[in-house]
mmCIF file of C-alpha atoms in Angstrom:
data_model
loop_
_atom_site.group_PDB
_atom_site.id
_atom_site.type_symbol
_atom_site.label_atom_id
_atom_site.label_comp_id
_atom_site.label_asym_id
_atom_site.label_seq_id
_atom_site.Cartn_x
_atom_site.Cartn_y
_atom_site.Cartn_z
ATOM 1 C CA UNK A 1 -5.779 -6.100 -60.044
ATOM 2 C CA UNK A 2 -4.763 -3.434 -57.262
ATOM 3 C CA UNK A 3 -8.102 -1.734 -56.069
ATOM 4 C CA UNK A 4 -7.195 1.808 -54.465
ATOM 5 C CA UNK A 5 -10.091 1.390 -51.654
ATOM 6 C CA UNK A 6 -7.744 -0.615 -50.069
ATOM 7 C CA UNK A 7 -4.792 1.225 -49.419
ATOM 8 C CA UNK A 8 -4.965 3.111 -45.658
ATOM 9 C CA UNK A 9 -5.994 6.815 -46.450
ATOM 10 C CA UNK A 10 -7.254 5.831 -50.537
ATOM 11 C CA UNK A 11 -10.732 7.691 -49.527
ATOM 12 C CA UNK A 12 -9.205 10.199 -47.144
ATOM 13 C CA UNK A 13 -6.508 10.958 -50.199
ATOM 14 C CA UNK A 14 -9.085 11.408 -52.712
ATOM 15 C CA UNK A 15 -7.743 8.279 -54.667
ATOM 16 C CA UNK A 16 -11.587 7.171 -55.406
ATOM 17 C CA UNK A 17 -13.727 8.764 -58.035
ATOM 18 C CA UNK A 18 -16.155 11.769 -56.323
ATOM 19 C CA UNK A 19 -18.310 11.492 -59.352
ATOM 20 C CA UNK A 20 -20.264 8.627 -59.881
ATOM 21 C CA UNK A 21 -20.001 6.692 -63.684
ATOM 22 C CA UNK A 22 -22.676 7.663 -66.261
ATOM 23 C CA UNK A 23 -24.469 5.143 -68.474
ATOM 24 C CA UNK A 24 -26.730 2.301 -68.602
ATOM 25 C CA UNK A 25 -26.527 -0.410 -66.466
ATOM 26 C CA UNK A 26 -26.984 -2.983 -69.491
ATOM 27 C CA UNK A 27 -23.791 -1.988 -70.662
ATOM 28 C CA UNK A 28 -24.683 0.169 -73.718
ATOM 29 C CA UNK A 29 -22.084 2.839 -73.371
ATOM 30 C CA UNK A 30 -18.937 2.499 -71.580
ATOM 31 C CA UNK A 31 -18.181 3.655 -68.202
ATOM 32 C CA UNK A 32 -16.292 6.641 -67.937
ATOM 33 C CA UNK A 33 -13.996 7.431 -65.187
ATOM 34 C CA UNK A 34 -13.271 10.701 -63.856
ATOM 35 C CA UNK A 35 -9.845 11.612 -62.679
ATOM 36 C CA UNK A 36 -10.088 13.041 -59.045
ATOM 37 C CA UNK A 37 -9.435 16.408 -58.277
ATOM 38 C CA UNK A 38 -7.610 16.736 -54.932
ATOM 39 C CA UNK A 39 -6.653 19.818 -53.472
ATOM 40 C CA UNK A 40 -2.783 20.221 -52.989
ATOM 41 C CA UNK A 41 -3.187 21.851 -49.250
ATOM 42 C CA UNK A 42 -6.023 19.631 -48.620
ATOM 43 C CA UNK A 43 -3.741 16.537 -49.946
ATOM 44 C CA UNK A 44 -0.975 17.145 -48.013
ATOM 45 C CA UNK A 45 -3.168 17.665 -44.538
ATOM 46 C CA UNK A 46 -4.582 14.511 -45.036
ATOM 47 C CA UNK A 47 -1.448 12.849 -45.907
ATOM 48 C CA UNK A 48 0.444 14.638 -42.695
ATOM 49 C CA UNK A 49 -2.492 13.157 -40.868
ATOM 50 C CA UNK A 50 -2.182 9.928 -41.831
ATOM 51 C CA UNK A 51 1.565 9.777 -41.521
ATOM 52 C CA UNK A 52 2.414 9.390 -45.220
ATOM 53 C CA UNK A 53 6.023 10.713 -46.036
ATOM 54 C CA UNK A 54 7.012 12.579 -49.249
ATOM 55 C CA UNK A 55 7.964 9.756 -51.154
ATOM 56 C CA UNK A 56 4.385 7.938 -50.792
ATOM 57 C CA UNK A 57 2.727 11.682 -51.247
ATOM 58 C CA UNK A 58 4.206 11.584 -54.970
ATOM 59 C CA UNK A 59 2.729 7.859 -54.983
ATOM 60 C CA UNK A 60 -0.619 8.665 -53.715
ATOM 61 C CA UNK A 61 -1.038 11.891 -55.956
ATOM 62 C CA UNK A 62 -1.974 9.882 -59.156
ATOM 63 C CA UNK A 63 -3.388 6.663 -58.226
ATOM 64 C CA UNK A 64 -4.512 5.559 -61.548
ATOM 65 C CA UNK A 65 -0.919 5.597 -63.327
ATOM 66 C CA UNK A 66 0.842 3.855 -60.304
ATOM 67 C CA UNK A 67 2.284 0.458 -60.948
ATOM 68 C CA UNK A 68 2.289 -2.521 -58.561
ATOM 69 C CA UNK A 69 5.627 -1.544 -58.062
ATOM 70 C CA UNK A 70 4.903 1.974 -56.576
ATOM 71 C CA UNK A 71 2.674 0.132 -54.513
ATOM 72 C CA UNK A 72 4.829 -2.252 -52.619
ATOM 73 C CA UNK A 73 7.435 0.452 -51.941
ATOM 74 C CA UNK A 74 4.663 3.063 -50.699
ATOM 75 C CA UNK A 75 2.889 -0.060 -48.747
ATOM 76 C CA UNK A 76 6.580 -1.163 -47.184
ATOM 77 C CA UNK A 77 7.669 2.811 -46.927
ATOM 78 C CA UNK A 78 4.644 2.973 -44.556
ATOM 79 C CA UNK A 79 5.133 -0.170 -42.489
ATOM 80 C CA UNK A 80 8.640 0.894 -41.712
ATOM 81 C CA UNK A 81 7.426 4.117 -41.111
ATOM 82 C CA UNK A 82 4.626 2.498 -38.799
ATOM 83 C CA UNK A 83 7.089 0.514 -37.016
ATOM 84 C CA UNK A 84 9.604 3.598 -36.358
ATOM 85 C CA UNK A 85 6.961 5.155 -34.936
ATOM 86 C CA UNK A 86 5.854 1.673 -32.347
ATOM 87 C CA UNK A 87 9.299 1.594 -31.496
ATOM 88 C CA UNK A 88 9.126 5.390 -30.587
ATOM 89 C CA UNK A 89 6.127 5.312 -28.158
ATOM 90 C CA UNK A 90 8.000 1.665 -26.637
ATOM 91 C CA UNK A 91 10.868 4.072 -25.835
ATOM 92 C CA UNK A 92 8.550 6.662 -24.927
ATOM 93 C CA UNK A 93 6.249 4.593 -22.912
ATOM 94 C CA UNK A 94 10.162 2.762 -21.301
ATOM 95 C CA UNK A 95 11.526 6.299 -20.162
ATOM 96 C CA UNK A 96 8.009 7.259 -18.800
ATOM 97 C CA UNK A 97 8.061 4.142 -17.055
ATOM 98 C CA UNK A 98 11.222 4.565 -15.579
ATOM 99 C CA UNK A 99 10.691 8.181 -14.786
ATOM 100 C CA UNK A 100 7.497 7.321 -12.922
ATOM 101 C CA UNK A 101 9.525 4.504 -10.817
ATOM 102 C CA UNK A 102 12.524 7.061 -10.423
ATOM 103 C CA UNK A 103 9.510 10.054 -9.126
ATOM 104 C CA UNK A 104 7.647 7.274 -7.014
ATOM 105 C CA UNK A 105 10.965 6.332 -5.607
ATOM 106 C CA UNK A 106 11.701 9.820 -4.598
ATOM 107 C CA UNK A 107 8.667 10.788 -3.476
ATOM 108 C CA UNK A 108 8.738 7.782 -0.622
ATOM 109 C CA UNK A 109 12.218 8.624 0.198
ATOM 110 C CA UNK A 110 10.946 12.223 0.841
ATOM 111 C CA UNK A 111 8.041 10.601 2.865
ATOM 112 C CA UNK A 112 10.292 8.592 4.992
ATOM 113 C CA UNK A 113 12.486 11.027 6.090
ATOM 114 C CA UNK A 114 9.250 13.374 6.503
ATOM 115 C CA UNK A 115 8.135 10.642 8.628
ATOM 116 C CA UNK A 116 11.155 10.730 10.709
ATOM 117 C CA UNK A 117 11.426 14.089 10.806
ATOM 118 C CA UNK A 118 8.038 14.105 12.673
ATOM 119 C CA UNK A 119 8.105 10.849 14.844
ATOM 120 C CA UNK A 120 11.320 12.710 15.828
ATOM 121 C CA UNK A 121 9.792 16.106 16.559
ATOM 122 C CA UNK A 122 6.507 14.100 18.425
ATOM 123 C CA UNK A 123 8.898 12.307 20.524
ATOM 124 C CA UNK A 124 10.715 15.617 21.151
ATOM 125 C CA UNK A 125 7.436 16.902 21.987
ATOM 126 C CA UNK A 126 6.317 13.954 24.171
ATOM 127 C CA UNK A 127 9.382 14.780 26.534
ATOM 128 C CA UNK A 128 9.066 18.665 27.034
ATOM 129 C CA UNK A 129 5.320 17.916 27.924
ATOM 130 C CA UNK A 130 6.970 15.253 30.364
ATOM 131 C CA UNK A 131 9.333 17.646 31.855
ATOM 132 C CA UNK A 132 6.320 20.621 31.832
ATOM 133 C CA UNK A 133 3.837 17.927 33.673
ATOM 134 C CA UNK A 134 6.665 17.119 36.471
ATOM 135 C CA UNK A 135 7.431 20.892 36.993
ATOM 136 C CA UNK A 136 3.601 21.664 37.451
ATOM 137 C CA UNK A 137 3.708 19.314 39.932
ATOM 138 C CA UNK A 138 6.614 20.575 41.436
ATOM 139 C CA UNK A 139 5.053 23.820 41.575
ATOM 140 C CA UNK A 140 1.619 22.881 42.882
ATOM 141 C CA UNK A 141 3.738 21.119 45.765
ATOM 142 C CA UNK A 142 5.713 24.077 46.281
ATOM 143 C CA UNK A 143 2.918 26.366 46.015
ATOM 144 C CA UNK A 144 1.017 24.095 48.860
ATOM 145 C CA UNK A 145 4.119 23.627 51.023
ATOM 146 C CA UNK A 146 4.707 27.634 50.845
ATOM 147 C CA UNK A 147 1.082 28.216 51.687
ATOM 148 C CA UNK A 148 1.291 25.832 55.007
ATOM 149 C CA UNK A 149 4.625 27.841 55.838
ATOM 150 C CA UNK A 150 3.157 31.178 55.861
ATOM 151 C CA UNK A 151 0.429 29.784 57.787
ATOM 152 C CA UNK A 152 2.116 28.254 60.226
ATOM 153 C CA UNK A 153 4.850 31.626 60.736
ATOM 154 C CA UNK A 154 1.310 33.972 60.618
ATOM 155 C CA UNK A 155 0.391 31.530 63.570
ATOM 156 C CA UNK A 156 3.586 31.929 64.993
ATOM 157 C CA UNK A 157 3.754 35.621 64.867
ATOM 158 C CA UNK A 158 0.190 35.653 66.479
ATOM 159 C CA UNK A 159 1.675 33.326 69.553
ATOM 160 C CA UNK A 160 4.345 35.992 70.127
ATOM 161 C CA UNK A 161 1.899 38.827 71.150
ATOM 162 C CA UNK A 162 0.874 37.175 74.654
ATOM 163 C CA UNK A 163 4.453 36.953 75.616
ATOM 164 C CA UNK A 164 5.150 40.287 74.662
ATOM 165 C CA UNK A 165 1.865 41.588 76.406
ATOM 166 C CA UNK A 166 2.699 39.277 79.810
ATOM 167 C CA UNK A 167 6.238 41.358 79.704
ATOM 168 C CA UNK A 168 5.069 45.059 78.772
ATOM 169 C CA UNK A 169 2.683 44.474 82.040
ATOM 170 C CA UNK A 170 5.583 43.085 84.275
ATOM 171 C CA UNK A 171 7.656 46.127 83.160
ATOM 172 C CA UNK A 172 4.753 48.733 83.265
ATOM 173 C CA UNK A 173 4.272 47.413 86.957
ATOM 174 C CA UNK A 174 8.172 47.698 87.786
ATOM 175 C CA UNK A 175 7.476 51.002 86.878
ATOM 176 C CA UNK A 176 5.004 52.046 89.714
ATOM 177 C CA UNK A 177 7.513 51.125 92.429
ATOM 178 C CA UNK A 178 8.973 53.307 95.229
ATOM 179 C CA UNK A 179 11.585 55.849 94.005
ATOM 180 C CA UNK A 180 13.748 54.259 96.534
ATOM 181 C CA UNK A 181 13.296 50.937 94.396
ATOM 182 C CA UNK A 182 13.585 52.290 91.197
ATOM 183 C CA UNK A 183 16.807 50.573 90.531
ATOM 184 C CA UNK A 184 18.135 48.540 87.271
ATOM 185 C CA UNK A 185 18.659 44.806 88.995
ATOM 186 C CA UNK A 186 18.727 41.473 86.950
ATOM 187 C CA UNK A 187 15.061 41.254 86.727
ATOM 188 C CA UNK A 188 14.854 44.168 85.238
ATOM 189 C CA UNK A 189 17.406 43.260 82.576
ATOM 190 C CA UNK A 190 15.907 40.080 81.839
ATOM 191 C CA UNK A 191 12.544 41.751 81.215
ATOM 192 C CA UNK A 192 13.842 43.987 79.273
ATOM 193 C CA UNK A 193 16.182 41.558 77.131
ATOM 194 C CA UNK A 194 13.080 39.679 76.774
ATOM 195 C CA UNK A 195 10.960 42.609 75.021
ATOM 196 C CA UNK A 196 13.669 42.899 72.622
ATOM 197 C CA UNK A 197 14.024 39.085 71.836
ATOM 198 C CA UNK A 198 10.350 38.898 71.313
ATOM 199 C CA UNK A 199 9.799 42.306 69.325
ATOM 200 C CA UNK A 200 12.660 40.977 67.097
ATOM 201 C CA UNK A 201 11.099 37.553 66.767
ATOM 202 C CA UNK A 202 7.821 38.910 65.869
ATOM 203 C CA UNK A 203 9.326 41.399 63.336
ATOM 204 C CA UNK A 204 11.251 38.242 61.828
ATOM 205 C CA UNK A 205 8.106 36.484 61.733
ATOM 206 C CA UNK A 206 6.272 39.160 60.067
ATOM 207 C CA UNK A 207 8.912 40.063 57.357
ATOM 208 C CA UNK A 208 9.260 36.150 56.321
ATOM 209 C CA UNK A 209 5.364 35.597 56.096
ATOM 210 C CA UNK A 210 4.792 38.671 53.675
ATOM 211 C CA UNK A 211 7.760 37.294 51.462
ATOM 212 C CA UNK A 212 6.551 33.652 51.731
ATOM 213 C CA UNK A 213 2.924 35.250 50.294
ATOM 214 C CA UNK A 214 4.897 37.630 47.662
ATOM 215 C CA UNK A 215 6.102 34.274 46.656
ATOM 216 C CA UNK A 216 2.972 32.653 45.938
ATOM 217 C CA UNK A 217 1.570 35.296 43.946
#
């Protein structure tokens, strides 16, 4: 004998009785079973939940007039249905797999050349700092070696003026001769030449320390 409790779903289906038998439990009167009255929208939900197909819907609607017959092919119709269905989510769960592997795959491609990208860019970065550190230094030397210049040509321009003063005298007192030796002779000349040279040296001097400073600043 075929009990409907056991089939997946019976209760869910409404394929037990909802009323309970009347009678005495000594057996005077006979039990008396109550067909089960199943909503049509509430039977189909609950077989679309379970995963029952049309063919086992028309099984499961009347229980109590199915054969053993009806039974196997429902039972079978839902293992083949049940093993459709595992073989699905294997597929399912295969392509996820491989889609994963394919996205994990990608994703450390993209992170290598990421990483390359920026150990490039850091060594890139590594050398202009380099080149920038060398320069400063190159500066800072220049910067002291142009300082010391226009030091030294300030001192040199300074050094000029007693020459220049010891020869304005010597002409100043060539002036306060006689008339009668007023005359233009090679000392005179030299004097004179001299004047020049060192006005011309100091002007030199001058003009090359304020550009040495304009460089500096």
């Amino acid at each position: 004998f075929f009990r409907p409790a056991s089939v997946p779903g019976a209760k869910l289906l409404g394929m037990l009785p909802t009323t309970p038998s009347t009678g005495s439990r000594n057996g005077s009167s006979p039990r008396r079973q109550y067909t089960p009255r199943t909503n049509r929208s509430t039977f189909q939900a609950s077989a679309h939940m379970i995963g029952l197909s049309d063919n086992a819907m028309d099984a499961f609607r009347n229980p109590m007039t199915l054969k053993p017959e009806d039974w196997r092919r429902a039972t079978q119709e839902q293992f083949y249905q049940s093993e459709e269905i595992r073989r699905a989510a294997a597929d399912n769960m295969r392509r996820s797999t491989s889609a994963q592997r394919a996205a994990q795959h990608k994703r450390s491609e993209a992170q290598e050349d990421i990483s390359g990208l920026l150990k490039s860019k850091v060594k890139t970065t590594e050398g202009l700092i380099k080149n920038l550190r060398h320069r400063l230094d190159s500066l800072r030397s220049a910067i002291v070696l142009a300082n010391e210049s226009a030091k030294r040509l300030a001192e040199s321009h300074t050094r000029k003026e007693s020459p220049l003063a010891v020869c304005t005298w010597r002409l100043e007192r060539r002036k306060r001769r006689p008339k009668t030796e007023l005359v233009v002779d090679p000392c005179q000349q030299c004097l004179e030449e001299e004047k020049r040279v060192i006005d011309k040296a100091r002007k030199e001097l001058y003009a090359a320390a304020h550009y040495t400073k304009k460089l500096i600043v």
